[in-house]
Amino acid sequence: MVLNNRYDFVLLFDVKDGNPNGDPDAGNLPRVDAETGRGLVTDVSLKRKVRNFIGTVKNEEPPFEIYIKEKAILNNQNKRAYIGIGKAELLEGNDKKRKGGDAVDEARQWMCRNYYDVRTFGAVMSMGINCGQVRGPVQLTFARSIDPIVAQEHSITRMAVATEAEAEKQSGDNRTMGRKFTVPYGLYVAHGFVSSFLAKQTGFDETDLELLWQSLANMFEHDRSAARGEMATRGLYVFKHDSELGNAPAYSLFERIQPKLRDGIAIPRNFSDYHVAVDQSNLPSGVQLLQLVS
């Protein structure tokens, strides 16, 4: 079924003794707002987890393949579109017909039909073999921690060695040293948006939407690693509008979800240290609040 409603949503998740999103420009330290000290997790990181979850539960099979994934050669992905639409001859040489027009539009539609992340988040597929560009109906903001975080640095050692030369140098108590960065605890909030107008352009439908909610609720359960510690979705609050244009500004709806430290808690270390106030009173006409995780 096609999408005929606008959606805005609030995603709450936390991290305990882990690094939710390292910054490669800062030695992989947890990302942080330098002015406020609040932790950050990029939209790219969150989308990566959604992609991984979809790929896991749908076995990377059409129409739920994943376009942006580890070691994917995008031009090879794009070639499949031209083969799929029966215009493989346009892949030969530098055919001008491929640079625009019907062939590119057909290739773009093929990519939307077969790749979940293309019809959900959009993609730029005009480099190399041209499959056009797609503006996705689902968008996410950076996640920001409710309170300032502290990035802790830990020394770690490696007992094993990779080469014989290393083994000769390493003796007695000498061990290969390393560093690991963690956030003791942080509760993060991100905002998201779903446009029915863009959904109609990409073919993102009700089935895809339900899969999105499922992935946001469970993505951390299948993304475990030593670096990330314990992460979990703690809240998913969806505002469903009766109309496609929407019945209220998104910011006014987001303000109804207010996570706050409980009285007497100065340094949070667990989700129970917070209280999430959800204001359902006097919701704007035509807006429904769905608490999918709370």
Coordinates of C-alpha atoms in Angstrom, one line a residue:
M1 CA 0.0 0.0 0.0
V2 CA 1.2 3.5 -0.8
L3 CA 2.0 6.0 1.9
N4 CA -0.7 8.6 2.4
N5 CA 0.5 10.1 5.8
R6 CA 3.3 12.2 7.0
Y7 CA 5.3 10.9 10.0
D8 CA 7.6 12.5 12.4
F9 CA 9.4 10.5 15.1
V10 CA 11.7 10.6 18.1
L11 CA 14.3 7.9 18.7
L12 CA 15.9 7.4 22.1
F13 CA 18.8 5.1 22.6
D14 CA 21.6 4.8 25.1
V15 CA 25.2 3.5 25.4
K16 CA 26.9 2.1 28.4
D17 CA 30.7 1.6 28.5
G18 CA 31.0 1.8 24.8
N19 CA 31.8 4.1 21.9
P20 CA 28.6 4.8 19.9
N21 CA 30.2 6.6 17.1
G22 CA 34.0 7.3 16.9
D23 CA 35.4 10.3 15.2
P24 CA 38.2 9.4 12.8
D25 CA 39.5 12.9 12.8
A26 CA 40.0 12.7 16.6
G27 CA 41.7 9.3 17.0
N28 CA 38.3 7.6 17.1
L29 CA 37.2 9.4 20.3
P30 CA 33.4 9.5 20.8
R31 CA 31.9 12.4 18.8
V32 CA 31.1 15.4 21.0
D33 CA 29.8 18.9 20.7
A34 CA 32.8 21.0 21.7
E35 CA 30.7 23.8 23.1
T36 CA 28.2 21.9 25.2
G37 CA 30.0 18.6 25.9
R38 CA 27.0 16.6 24.6
G39 CA 27.7 13.5 22.7
L40 CA 26.9 13.1 19.0
V41 CA 26.0 10.2 16.7
T42 CA 25.7 11.0 13.0
D43 CA 22.7 10.2 10.8
V44 CA 25.1 8.2 8.7
S45 CA 25.9 5.9 11.6
L46 CA 22.2 5.4 12.4
K47 CA 21.4 4.6 8.8
R48 CA 24.2 2.1 8.7
K49 CA 22.6 0.2 11.5
V50 CA 19.2 0.2 9.7
R51 CA 20.9 -1.1 6.6
N52 CA 22.7 -3.8 8.5
F53 CA 19.4 -4.9 10.1
I54 CA 17.5 -5.0 6.9
G55 CA 20.3 -7.0 5.2
T56 CA 20.2 -9.5 8.0
V57 CA 16.5 -10.1 8.3
K58 CA 15.9 -10.0 4.5
N59 CA 19.0 -11.9 3.4
E60 CA 20.0 -9.2 0.9
E61 CA 17.3 -10.4 -1.5
P62 CA 15.2 -8.1 -3.8
P63 CA 13.3 -6.0 -3.1
F64 CA 15.3 -5.6 0.1
E65 CA 18.9 -5.5 -1.2
I66 CA 21.3 -2.9 0.3
Y67 CA 23.1 -0.6 -2.1
I68 CA 25.5 1.1 0.4
K69 CA 27.3 -1.7 2.2
E70 CA 30.9 -2.8 3.0
K71 CA 33.1 -3.5 0.0
A72 CA 30.2 -2.8 -2.4
I73 CA 31.4 -1.7 -5.9
L74 CA 28.7 0.8 -6.8
N75 CA 29.3 0.8 -10.5
N76 CA 28.8 -3.0 -10.5
Q77 CA 25.5 -2.4 -8.7
N78 CA 24.5 0.2 -11.3
K79 CA 25.3 -2.1 -14.1
R80 CA 22.7 -4.5 -12.9
A81 CA 20.0 -1.8 -13.4
Y82 CA 20.8 -1.5 -17.1
I83 CA 20.8 -5.3 -17.5
G84 CA 17.6 -5.5 -15.5
I85 CA 15.8 -3.0 -17.8
G86 CA 17.1 -4.8 -20.9
K87 CA 19.5 -2.0 -22.0
A88 CA 22.8 -3.6 -21.4
E89 CA 24.1 -2.3 -24.7
L90 CA 24.2 1.2 -23.2
L91 CA 27.0 0.0 -20.9
E92 CA 29.4 -0.3 -23.8
G93 CA 31.8 2.6 -24.3
N94 CA 30.6 6.1 -23.4
D95 CA 27.1 6.1 -24.9
K96 CA 25.6 9.6 -24.7
K97 CA 22.1 8.1 -24.4
R98 CA 23.0 6.9 -20.9
K99 CA 23.8 10.3 -19.6
G100 CA 20.2 11.3 -19.3
G101 CA 16.6 10.7 -20.5
D102 CA 14.5 7.6 -20.4
A103 CA 17.3 5.0 -19.9
V104 CA 18.6 6.7 -16.7
D105 CA 15.1 7.2 -15.4
E106 CA 14.3 3.5 -15.9
A107 CA 17.5 2.6 -14.3
R108 CA 16.7 4.8 -11.3
Q109 CA 13.3 3.2 -10.9
W110 CA 14.9 -0.3 -11.1
M111 CA 17.3 0.7 -8.3
C112 CA 14.4 1.9 -6.2
R113 CA 12.5 -1.3 -6.7
N114 CA 15.4 -3.6 -5.8
Y115 CA 17.3 -1.7 -3.1
Y116 CA 15.6 -0.9 0.2
D117 CA 18.1 1.8 1.2
V118 CA 17.8 3.6 -2.1
R119 CA 14.0 4.0 -1.9
T120 CA 14.2 4.8 1.8
F121 CA 17.2 7.1 2.3
G122 CA 17.9 8.1 -1.3
A123 CA 21.2 7.9 -3.1
V124 CA 23.5 9.7 -5.6
M125 CA 24.0 7.1 -8.4
S126 CA 25.2 9.5 -11.2
M127 CA 28.9 8.8 -10.8
G128 CA 30.4 6.4 -13.3
I129 CA 27.5 4.4 -14.7
N130 CA 24.6 6.8 -14.4
C131 CA 21.5 5.7 -12.6
G132 CA 20.4 9.2 -11.6
Q133 CA 19.8 10.6 -8.1
V134 CA 17.1 9.7 -5.6
R135 CA 15.9 11.9 -2.8
G136 CA 14.8 9.6 0.0
P137 CA 11.5 10.0 1.9
V138 CA 13.1 9.0 5.3
Q139 CA 15.6 11.4 6.9
L140 CA 17.3 11.4 10.3
T141 CA 19.1 14.1 12.3
F142 CA 22.3 13.7 14.3
A143 CA 21.5 12.2 17.6
R144 CA 22.5 14.3 20.6
S145 CA 23.0 13.2 24.2
I146 CA 20.6 14.6 26.8
D147 CA 23.4 15.6 29.1
P148 CA 27.2 16.1 28.6
I149 CA 29.3 13.0 28.3
V150 CA 32.8 12.1 29.4
A151 CA 35.0 10.2 27.0
Q152 CA 37.2 7.8 29.1
E153 CA 40.4 6.4 27.8
H154 CA 41.6 2.9 28.6
S155 CA 44.9 1.3 28.0
I156 CA 44.7 -2.2 26.6
T157 CA 47.3 -4.9 25.8
R158 CA 47.6 -7.6 23.2
M159 CA 49.1 -10.9 24.3
A160 CA 49.4 -12.4 20.8
V161 CA 51.7 -11.1 18.1
A162 CA 51.4 -11.0 14.3
T163 CA 55.0 -11.7 13.2
E164 CA 58.1 -13.5 14.4
A165 CA 59.9 -10.1 14.6
E166 CA 57.3 -8.9 17.0
A167 CA 57.7 -12.0 19.1
E168 CA 61.4 -11.4 19.4
K169 CA 60.9 -7.8 20.6
Q170 CA 58.1 -8.8 23.0
S171 CA 59.4 -10.6 26.1
G172 CA 58.6 -10.8 29.8
D173 CA 56.0 -8.2 30.7
N174 CA 56.4 -6.2 27.4
R175 CA 53.1 -6.3 25.6
T176 CA 51.7 -4.5 22.6
M177 CA 49.8 -1.5 24.0
G178 CA 46.7 0.2 22.6
R179 CA 43.9 2.6 23.6
K180 CA 40.2 2.2 23.8
F181 CA 37.7 5.0 24.3
T182 CA 34.3 4.6 26.0
V183 CA 31.4 6.7 27.2
P184 CA 30.4 5.5 30.8
Y185 CA 26.8 6.3 30.0
G186 CA 24.8 8.4 27.6
L187 CA 21.2 8.8 26.6
Y188 CA 20.8 10.1 23.0
V189 CA 17.9 11.5 21.1
A190 CA 17.5 11.7 17.3
H191 CA 14.6 13.1 15.2
G192 CA 13.3 11.6 12.0
F193 CA 10.9 12.4 9.2
V194 CA 8.9 10.5 6.6
S195 CA 7.5 12.3 3.5
S196 CA 4.7 10.5 1.7
F197 CA 5.3 12.7 -1.4
L198 CA 8.8 11.5 -1.8
A199 CA 7.7 7.9 -0.8
K200 CA 5.4 7.9 -3.9
Q201 CA 8.4 8.8 -6.1
T202 CA 10.6 6.0 -4.8
G203 CA 8.0 3.3 -4.1
F204 CA 8.5 3.3 -0.4
D205 CA 5.3 1.8 0.9
E206 CA 3.6 0.7 4.1
T207 CA 5.5 -2.6 4.2
D208 CA 8.8 -0.7 4.0
L209 CA 7.6 1.7 6.8
E210 CA 6.8 -1.2 9.1
L211 CA 10.2 -2.6 8.4
L212 CA 11.8 0.7 9.2
W213 CA 10.0 0.8 12.6
Q214 CA 11.2 -2.8 13.3
S215 CA 14.8 -1.9 12.4
L216 CA 14.9 1.2 14.6
A217 CA 13.5 -0.8 17.5
N218 CA 15.9 -3.7 17.2
M219 CA 19.0 -2.5 15.2
F220 CA 21.3 -2.4 18.3
E221 CA 20.4 -6.0 19.2
H222 CA 22.2 -7.2 16.1
D223 CA 25.1 -4.7 16.1
R224 CA 27.1 -6.0 19.1
S225 CA 30.8 -5.4 19.3
A226 CA 33.4 -4.9 22.0
A227 CA 33.9 -1.3 20.9
R228 CA 30.2 -0.3 21.3
G229 CA 29.6 -1.7 24.8
E230 CA 25.9 -2.0 25.6
M231 CA 23.5 -0.1 23.3
A232 CA 19.7 -0.3 23.1
T233 CA 16.7 1.5 21.7
R234 CA 14.9 3.0 24.7
G235 CA 12.1 4.9 23.0
L236 CA 10.5 5.2 19.6
Y237 CA 7.7 7.8 19.5
V238 CA 5.9 8.2 16.1
F239 CA 3.6 11.1 15.3
K240 CA 1.3 10.1 12.5
H241 CA -0.5 12.9 10.6
D242 CA -3.9 12.4 9.0
S243 CA -2.8 14.4 6.0
E244 CA 0.2 14.2 3.6
L245 CA 1.2 17.8 4.3
G246 CA 1.0 17.4 8.0
N247 CA -1.3 18.8 10.7
A248 CA 1.4 20.4 13.0
P249 CA 5.0 21.6 12.8
A250 CA 7.5 18.8 13.7
Y251 CA 9.3 20.9 16.3
S252 CA 6.1 21.3 18.3
L253 CA 5.5 17.6 18.4
F254 CA 9.1 16.7 19.3
E255 CA 8.9 19.1 22.3
R256 CA 6.3 16.7 23.8
I257 CA 9.0 14.0 24.4
Q258 CA 11.2 15.3 27.2
P259 CA 13.8 12.9 28.8
K260 CA 15.1 14.4 32.1
L261 CA 17.3 13.3 34.9
R262 CA 15.4 12.2 38.0
D263 CA 15.7 14.3 41.1
G264 CA 18.8 13.7 43.1
I265 CA 20.8 12.2 40.1
A266 CA 23.8 14.2 39.2
I267 CA 25.8 11.7 37.1
P268 CA 23.6 9.3 35.1
R269 CA 24.9 5.7 34.7
N270 CA 21.7 3.9 33.8
F271 CA 18.5 4.5 31.8
S272 CA 16.6 4.3 35.1
D273 CA 18.3 7.5 36.1
Y274 CA 16.1 9.3 33.6
H275 CA 12.3 9.9 33.4
V276 CA 10.8 10.3 29.9
A277 CA 7.9 12.7 30.1
V278 CA 5.4 12.1 27.2
D279 CA 2.8 14.9 26.8
Q280 CA -0.2 13.4 25.1
S281 CA -2.6 16.1 26.2
N282 CA -4.3 18.3 23.6
L283 CA -2.6 16.8 20.6
P284 CA -3.2 18.8 17.5
S285 CA -6.2 17.8 15.5
G286 CA -5.3 15.1 13.0
V287 CA -2.1 13.9 14.8
Q288 CA -1.8 10.6 16.6
L289 CA 1.0 9.5 18.9
L290 CA 2.2 5.9 18.5
Q291 CA 4.5 4.7 21.2
L292 CA 6.2 1.8 19.5
V293 CA 9.0 1.5 22.1
S294 CA 8.6 3.1 25.5

